[in-house]
GROMACS .gro file of C-alpha atoms in nm:
model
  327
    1UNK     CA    1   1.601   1.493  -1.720
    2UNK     CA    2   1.929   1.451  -1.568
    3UNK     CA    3   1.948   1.476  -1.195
    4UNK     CA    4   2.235   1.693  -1.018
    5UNK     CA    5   2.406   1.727  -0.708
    6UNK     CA    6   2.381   2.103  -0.546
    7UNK     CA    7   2.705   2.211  -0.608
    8UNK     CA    8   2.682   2.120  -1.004
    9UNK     CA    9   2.342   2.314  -0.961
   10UNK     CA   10   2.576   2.584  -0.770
   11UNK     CA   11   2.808   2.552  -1.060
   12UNK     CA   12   2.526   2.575  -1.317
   13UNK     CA   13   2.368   2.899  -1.114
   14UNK     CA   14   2.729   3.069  -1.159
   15UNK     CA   15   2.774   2.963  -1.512
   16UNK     CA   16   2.413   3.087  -1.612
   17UNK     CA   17   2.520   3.444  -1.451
   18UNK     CA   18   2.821   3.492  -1.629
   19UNK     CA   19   2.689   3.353  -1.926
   20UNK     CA   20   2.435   3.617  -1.923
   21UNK     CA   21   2.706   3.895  -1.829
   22UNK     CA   22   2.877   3.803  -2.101
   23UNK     CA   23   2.591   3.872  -2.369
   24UNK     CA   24   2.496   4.194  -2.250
   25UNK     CA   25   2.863   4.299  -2.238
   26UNK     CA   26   2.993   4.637  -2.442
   27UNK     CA   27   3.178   4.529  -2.736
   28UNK     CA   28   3.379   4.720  -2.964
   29UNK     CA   29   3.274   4.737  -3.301
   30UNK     CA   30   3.483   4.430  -3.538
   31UNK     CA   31   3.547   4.658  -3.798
   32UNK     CA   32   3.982   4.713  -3.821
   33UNK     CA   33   4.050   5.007  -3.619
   34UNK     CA   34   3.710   5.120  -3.553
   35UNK     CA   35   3.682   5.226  -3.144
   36UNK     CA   36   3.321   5.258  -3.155
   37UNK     CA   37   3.027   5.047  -2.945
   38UNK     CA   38   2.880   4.746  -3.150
   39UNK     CA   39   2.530   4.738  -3.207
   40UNK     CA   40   2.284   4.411  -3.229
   41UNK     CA   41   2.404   4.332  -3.548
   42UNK     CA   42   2.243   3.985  -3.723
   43UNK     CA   43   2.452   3.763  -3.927
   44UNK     CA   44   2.129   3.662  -4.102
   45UNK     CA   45   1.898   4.000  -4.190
   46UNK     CA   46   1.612   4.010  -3.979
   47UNK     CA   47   1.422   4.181  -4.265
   48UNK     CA   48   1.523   3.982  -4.506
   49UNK     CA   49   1.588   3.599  -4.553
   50UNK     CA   50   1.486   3.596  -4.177
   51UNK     CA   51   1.133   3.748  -4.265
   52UNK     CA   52   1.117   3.506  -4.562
   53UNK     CA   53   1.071   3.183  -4.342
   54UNK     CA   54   0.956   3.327  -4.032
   55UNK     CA   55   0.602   3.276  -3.866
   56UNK     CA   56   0.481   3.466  -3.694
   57UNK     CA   57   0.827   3.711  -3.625
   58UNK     CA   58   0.915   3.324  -3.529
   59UNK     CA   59   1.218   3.079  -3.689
   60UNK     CA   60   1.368   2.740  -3.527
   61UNK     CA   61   1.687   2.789  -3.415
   62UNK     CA   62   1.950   2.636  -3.230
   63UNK     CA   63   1.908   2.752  -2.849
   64UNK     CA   64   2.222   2.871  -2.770
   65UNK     CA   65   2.224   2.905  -2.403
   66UNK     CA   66   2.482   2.654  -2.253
   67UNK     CA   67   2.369   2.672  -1.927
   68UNK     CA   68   2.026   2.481  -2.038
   69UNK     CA   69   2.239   2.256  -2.275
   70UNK     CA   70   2.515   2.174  -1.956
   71UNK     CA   71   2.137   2.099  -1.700
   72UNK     CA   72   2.003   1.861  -1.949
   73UNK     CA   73   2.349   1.670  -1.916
   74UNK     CA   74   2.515   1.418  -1.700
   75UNK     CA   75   2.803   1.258  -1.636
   76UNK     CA   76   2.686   0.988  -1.939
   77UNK     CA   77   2.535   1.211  -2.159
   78UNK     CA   78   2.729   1.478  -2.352
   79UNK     CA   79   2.495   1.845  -2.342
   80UNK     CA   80   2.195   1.805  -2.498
   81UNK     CA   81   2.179   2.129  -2.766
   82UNK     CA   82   1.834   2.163  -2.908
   83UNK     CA   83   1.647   2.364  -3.190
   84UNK     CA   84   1.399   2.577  -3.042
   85UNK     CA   85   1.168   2.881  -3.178
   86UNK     CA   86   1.310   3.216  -3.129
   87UNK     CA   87   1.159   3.594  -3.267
   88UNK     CA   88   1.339   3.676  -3.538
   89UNK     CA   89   1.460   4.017  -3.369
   90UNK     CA   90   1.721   3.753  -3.183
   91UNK     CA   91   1.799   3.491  -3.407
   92UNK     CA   92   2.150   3.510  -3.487
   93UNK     CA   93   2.208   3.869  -3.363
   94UNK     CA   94   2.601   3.950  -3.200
   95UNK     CA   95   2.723   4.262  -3.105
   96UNK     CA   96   2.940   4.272  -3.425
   97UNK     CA   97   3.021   4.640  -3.618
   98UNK     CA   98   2.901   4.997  -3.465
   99UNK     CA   99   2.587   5.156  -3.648
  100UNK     CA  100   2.787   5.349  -3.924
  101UNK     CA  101   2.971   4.992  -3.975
  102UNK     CA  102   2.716   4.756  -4.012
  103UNK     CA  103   2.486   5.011  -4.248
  104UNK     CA  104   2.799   5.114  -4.461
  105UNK     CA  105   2.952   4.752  -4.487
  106UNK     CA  106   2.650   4.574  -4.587
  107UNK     CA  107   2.388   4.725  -4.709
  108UNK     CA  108   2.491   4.642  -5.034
  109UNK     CA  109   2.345   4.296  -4.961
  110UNK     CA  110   2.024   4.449  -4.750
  111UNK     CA  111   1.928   4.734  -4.928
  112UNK     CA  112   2.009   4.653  -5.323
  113UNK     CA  113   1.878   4.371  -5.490
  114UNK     CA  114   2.099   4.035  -5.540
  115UNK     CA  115   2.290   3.974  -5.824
  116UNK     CA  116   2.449   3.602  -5.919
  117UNK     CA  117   2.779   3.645  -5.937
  118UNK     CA  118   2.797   3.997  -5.802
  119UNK     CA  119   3.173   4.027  -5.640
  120UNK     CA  120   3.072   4.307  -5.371
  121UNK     CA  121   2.783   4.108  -5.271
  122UNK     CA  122   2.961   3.723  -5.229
  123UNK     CA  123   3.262   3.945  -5.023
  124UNK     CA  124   2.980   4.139  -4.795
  125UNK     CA  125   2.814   3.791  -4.721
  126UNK     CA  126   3.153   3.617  -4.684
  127UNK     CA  127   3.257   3.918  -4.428
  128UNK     CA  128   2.932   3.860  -4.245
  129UNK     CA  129   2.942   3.469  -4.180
  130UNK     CA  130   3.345   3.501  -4.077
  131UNK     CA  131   3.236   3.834  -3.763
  132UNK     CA  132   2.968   3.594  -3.678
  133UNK     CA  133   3.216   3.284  -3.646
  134UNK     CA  134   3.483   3.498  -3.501
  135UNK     CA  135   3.270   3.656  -3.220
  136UNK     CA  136   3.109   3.371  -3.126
  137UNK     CA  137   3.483   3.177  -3.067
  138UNK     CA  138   3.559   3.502  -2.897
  139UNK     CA  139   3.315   3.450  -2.689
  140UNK     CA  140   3.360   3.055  -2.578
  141UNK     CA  141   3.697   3.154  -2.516
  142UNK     CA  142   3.592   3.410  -2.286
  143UNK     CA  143   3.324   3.242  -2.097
  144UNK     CA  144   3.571   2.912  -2.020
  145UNK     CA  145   3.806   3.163  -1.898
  146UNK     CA  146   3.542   3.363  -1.679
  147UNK     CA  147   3.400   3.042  -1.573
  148UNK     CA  148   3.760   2.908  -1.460
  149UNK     CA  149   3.855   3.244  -1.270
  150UNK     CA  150   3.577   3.280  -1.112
  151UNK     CA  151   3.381   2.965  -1.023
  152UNK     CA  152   3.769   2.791  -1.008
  153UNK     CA  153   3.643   2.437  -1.145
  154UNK     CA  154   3.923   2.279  -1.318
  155UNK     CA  155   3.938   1.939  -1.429
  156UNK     CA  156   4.258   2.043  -1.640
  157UNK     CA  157   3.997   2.071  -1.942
  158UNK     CA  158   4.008   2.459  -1.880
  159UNK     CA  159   4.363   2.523  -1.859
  160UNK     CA  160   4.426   2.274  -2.129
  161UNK     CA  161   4.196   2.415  -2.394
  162UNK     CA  162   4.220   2.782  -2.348
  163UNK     CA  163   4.555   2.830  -2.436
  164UNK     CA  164   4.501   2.637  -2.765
  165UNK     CA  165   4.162   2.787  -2.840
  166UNK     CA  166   4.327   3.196  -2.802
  167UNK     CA  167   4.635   3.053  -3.032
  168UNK     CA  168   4.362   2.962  -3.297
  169UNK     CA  169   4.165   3.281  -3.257
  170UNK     CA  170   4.476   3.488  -3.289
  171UNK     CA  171   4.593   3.307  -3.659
  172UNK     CA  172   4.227   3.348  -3.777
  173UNK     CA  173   4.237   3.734  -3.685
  174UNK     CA  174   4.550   3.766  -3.879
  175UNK     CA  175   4.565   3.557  -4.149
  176UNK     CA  176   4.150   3.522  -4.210
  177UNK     CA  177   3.979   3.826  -4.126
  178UNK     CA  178   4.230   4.096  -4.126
  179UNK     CA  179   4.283   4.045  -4.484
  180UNK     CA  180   3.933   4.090  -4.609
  181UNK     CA  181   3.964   4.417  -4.520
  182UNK     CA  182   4.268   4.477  -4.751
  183UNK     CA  183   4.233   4.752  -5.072
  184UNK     CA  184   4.304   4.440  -5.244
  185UNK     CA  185   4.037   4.157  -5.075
  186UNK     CA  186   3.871   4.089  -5.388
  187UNK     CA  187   4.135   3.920  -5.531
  188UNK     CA  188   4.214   3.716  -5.212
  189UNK     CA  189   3.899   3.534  -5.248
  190UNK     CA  190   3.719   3.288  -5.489
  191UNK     CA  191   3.364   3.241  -5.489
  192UNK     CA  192   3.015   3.037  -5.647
  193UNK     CA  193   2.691   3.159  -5.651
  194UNK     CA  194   2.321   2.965  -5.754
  195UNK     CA  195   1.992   3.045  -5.721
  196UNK     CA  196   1.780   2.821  -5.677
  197UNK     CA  197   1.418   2.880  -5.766
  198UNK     CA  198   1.155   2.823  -5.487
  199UNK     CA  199   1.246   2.939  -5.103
  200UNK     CA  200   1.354   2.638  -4.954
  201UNK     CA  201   1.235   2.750  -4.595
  202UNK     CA  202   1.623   2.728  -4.462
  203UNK     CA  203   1.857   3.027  -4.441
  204UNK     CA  204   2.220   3.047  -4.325
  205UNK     CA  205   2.532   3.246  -4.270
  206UNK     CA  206   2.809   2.996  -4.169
  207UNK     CA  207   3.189   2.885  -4.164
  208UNK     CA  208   3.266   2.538  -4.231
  209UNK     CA  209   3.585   2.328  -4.221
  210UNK     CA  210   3.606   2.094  -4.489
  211UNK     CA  211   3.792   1.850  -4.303
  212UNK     CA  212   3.714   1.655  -4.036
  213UNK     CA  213   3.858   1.590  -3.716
  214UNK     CA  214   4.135   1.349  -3.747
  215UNK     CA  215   4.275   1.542  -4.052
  216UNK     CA  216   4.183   1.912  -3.903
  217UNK     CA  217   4.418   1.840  -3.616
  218UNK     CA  218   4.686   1.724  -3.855
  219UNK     CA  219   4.667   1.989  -4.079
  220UNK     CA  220   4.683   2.245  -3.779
  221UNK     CA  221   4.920   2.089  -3.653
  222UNK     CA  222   5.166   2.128  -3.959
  223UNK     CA  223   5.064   2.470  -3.911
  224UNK     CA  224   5.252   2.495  -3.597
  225UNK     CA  225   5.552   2.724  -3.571
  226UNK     CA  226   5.713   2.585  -3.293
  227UNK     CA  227   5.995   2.873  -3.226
  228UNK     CA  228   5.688   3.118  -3.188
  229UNK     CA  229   5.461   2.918  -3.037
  230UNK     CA  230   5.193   3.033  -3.242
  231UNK     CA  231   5.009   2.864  -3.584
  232UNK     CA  232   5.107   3.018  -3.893
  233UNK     CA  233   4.775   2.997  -4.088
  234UNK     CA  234   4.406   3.000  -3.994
  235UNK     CA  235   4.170   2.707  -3.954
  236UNK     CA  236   4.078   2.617  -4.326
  237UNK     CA  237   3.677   2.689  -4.368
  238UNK     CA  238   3.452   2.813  -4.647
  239UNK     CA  239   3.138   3.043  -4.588
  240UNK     CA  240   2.793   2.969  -4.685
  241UNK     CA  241   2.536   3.182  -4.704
  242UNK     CA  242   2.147   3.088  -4.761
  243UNK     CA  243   1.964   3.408  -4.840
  244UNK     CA  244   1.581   3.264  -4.923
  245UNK     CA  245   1.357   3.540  -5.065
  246UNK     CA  246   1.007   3.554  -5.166
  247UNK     CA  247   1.025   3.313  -5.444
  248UNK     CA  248   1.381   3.210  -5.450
  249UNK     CA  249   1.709   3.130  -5.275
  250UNK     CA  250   2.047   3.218  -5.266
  251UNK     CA  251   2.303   3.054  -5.227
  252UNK     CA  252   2.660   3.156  -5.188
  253UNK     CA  253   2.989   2.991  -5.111
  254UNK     CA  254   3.302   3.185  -5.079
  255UNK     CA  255   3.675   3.055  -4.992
  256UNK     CA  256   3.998   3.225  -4.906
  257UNK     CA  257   4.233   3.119  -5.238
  258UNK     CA  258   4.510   2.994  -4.937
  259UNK     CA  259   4.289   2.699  -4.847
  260UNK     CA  260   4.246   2.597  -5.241
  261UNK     CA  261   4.344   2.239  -5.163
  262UNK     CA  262   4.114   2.176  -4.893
  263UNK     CA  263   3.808   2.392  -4.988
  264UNK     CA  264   3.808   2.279  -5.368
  265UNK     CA  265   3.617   1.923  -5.342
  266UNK     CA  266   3.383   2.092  -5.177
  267UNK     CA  267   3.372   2.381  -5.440
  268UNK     CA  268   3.318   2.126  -5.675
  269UNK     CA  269   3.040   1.937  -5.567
  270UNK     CA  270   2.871   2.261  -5.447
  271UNK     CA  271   2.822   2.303  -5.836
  272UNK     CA  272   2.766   1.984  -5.921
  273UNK     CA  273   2.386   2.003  -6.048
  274UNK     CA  274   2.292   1.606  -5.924
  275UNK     CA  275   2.424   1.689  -5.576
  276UNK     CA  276   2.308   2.029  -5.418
  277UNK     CA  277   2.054   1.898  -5.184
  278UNK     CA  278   2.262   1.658  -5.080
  279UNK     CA  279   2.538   1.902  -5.030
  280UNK     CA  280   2.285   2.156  -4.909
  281UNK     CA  281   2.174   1.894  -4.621
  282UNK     CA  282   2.519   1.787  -4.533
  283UNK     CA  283   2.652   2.140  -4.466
  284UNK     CA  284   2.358   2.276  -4.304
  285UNK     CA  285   2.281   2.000  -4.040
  286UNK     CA  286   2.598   1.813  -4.019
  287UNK     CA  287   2.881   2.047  -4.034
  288UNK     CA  288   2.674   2.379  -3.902
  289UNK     CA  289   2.442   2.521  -3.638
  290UNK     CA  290   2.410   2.867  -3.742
  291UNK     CA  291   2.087   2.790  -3.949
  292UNK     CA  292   1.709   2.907  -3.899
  293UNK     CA  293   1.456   2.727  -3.999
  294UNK     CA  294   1.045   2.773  -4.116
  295UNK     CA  295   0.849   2.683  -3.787
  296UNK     CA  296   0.588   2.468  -4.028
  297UNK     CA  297   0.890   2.296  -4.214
  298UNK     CA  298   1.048   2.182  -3.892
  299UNK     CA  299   0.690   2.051  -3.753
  300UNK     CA  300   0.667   1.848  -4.070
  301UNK     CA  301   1.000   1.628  -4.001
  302UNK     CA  302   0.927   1.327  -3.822
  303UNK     CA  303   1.087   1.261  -3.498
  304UNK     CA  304   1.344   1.060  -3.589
  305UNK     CA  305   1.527   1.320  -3.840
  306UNK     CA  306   1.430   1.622  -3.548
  307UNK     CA  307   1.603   1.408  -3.329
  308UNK     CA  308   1.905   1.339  -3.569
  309UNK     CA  309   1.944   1.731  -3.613
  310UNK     CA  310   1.952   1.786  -3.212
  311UNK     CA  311   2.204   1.482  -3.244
  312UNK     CA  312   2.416   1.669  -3.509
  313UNK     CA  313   2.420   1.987  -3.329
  314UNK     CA  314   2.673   1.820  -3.096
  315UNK     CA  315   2.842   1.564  -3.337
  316UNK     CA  316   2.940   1.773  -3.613
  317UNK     CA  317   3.049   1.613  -3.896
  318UNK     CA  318   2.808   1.346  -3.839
  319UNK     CA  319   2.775   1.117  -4.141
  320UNK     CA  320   2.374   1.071  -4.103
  321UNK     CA  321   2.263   1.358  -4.334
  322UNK     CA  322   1.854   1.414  -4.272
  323UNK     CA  323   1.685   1.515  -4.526
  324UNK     CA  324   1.549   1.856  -4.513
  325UNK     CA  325   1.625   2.068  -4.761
  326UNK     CA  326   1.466   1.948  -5.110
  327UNK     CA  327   1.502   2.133  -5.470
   0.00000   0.00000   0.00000
């Protein structure tokens, strides 16, 4: 355990406060226009793929309170993120659309079975994983900016990033989620789905880049208007969604058809028969950290590939792939 001066346990007392102010914060509801209160919403359904691997109301997750991650640190070591067991009701809940919202929206993926290849279904799972991703950058944004205001540390890391980071969040409002609420969304997005036939004790509702870092921050970079001073496109991602069921598992990957060129590799090998596990693994512990996990599955990984998923969780894109997720 690291040890820490008392003002960076000061600092940490403050940042655990606000960090906890934050969560239980009123939030309006995501959906375009909509003035109502958000609700707990889940980007995974607690009574469904949740339910499937959970047990005892239990899944491992990744414990997303910085404050523990930023104690563990130290000066030499980067924060240690870790995969802990959390009750189902939590796991990967955000106060995302108002009640009317969230029933109306999607419960044409929670209340009707699954169909491969169903359009409404892939675009109500796609909408899902892009509120989660977009509330929680929402919400990094505003706790660096609460924690800068009010606690005034400043290493120039604050003042730095935030600008950059609301720029970002502003082109993937308009030019990401915006548009899948358009008469005409459906056509604005491609999509694969496969079942695969056992429940592979994983589930997920993610967005993932497809680059990595050196080419991510070119690419945005082209994207730069510089008259404006704003970017021009959103950050390039696909969604993926694990849905595991009693006997089976979804799986569906959905793209906006503006980041073709960078999403389509990816596409490809997603339906590449030989290389879904591999793909499966890659995207879910390298690139991720929005998955939940069977408690018994993660118990049966030795140490070294629990430790190389804790690693992951703060070295994304990480080209040491574990092996979890079999077919």
């Amino acid at each position: 355990m690291a040890k820490h001066s008392k003002d960076t346990l000061r600092f940490l007392s403050a940042f655990a406060k606000i960090e906890a102010r934050l969560l239980k914060r009123k939030c309006r509801c995501m959906f375009p226009g909509c003035d109502c209160e958000a609700i707990g919403s889940h980007s995974q359904q607690e009574h469904g793929p949740l339910h499937f691997i959970a047990e005892n109301q239990h899944v491992m997750a990744m414990d997303r309170n910085m404050q523990r991650a930023l104690y563990k640190s130290s000066e030499l070591a980067p924060p240690e993120l870790s995969v802990r067991k959390i009750g189902i009701h939590e796991a990967s809940k955000f106060n995302g659309f108002c009640n009317d919202h969230d029933r109306n929206v999607f419960s044409i993926i929670e209340t009707t079975p699954l169909i491969c290849d169903n359009a409404d279904q892939a675009l109500a799972f796609h909408r899902r994983a892009v509120a989660y991703e977009m509330w929680n950058k929402k919400l990094v944004i505003d706790l660096h900016r609460a924690v800068y205001n009010e606690v005034g540390v400043d290493d120039g890391f604050w003042t730095s990033l935030i600008p950059d980071l609301e720029k970002l969040l502003r082109a993937d409002e308009k030019y990401a989620w915006l548009p899948l609420w358009r008469d005409n969304a459906d056509k604005a997005f491609r999509y694969h789905w496969r079942r695969i036939d056992k429940n592979i004790g994983v589930s997920l509702a993610s967005c993932i880049t497809p680059l990595d870092d050196n080419s991510f921050a070119a690419y945005m970079a082209s994207c730069f208007d510089v008259e404006s001073g704003e970017y021009n496109h959103a950050r390039p991602f696909f969604s993926l969604s694990i849905v595991p069921g009693d006997s089976v598992t979804d799986v569906i990957f959905c793209w906006d058809v503006c980041n073709d060129m960078n999403v389509m590799p990816w596409a490809e090998r997603f339906m590449a028969a030989s290389d879904l596990a591999l793909f499966l693994n890659e995207c879910v512990f390298c690139k991720s950290e929005d998955y939940c996990m069977r408690p018994s599955l993660w118990e049966s990984l030795p140490e070294d590939v629990q430790r190389n998923i804790r690693t992951n969780l703060y070295m994304r894109g990480s080209d040491n792939i574990p092996n979890v997720i079999t077919l």
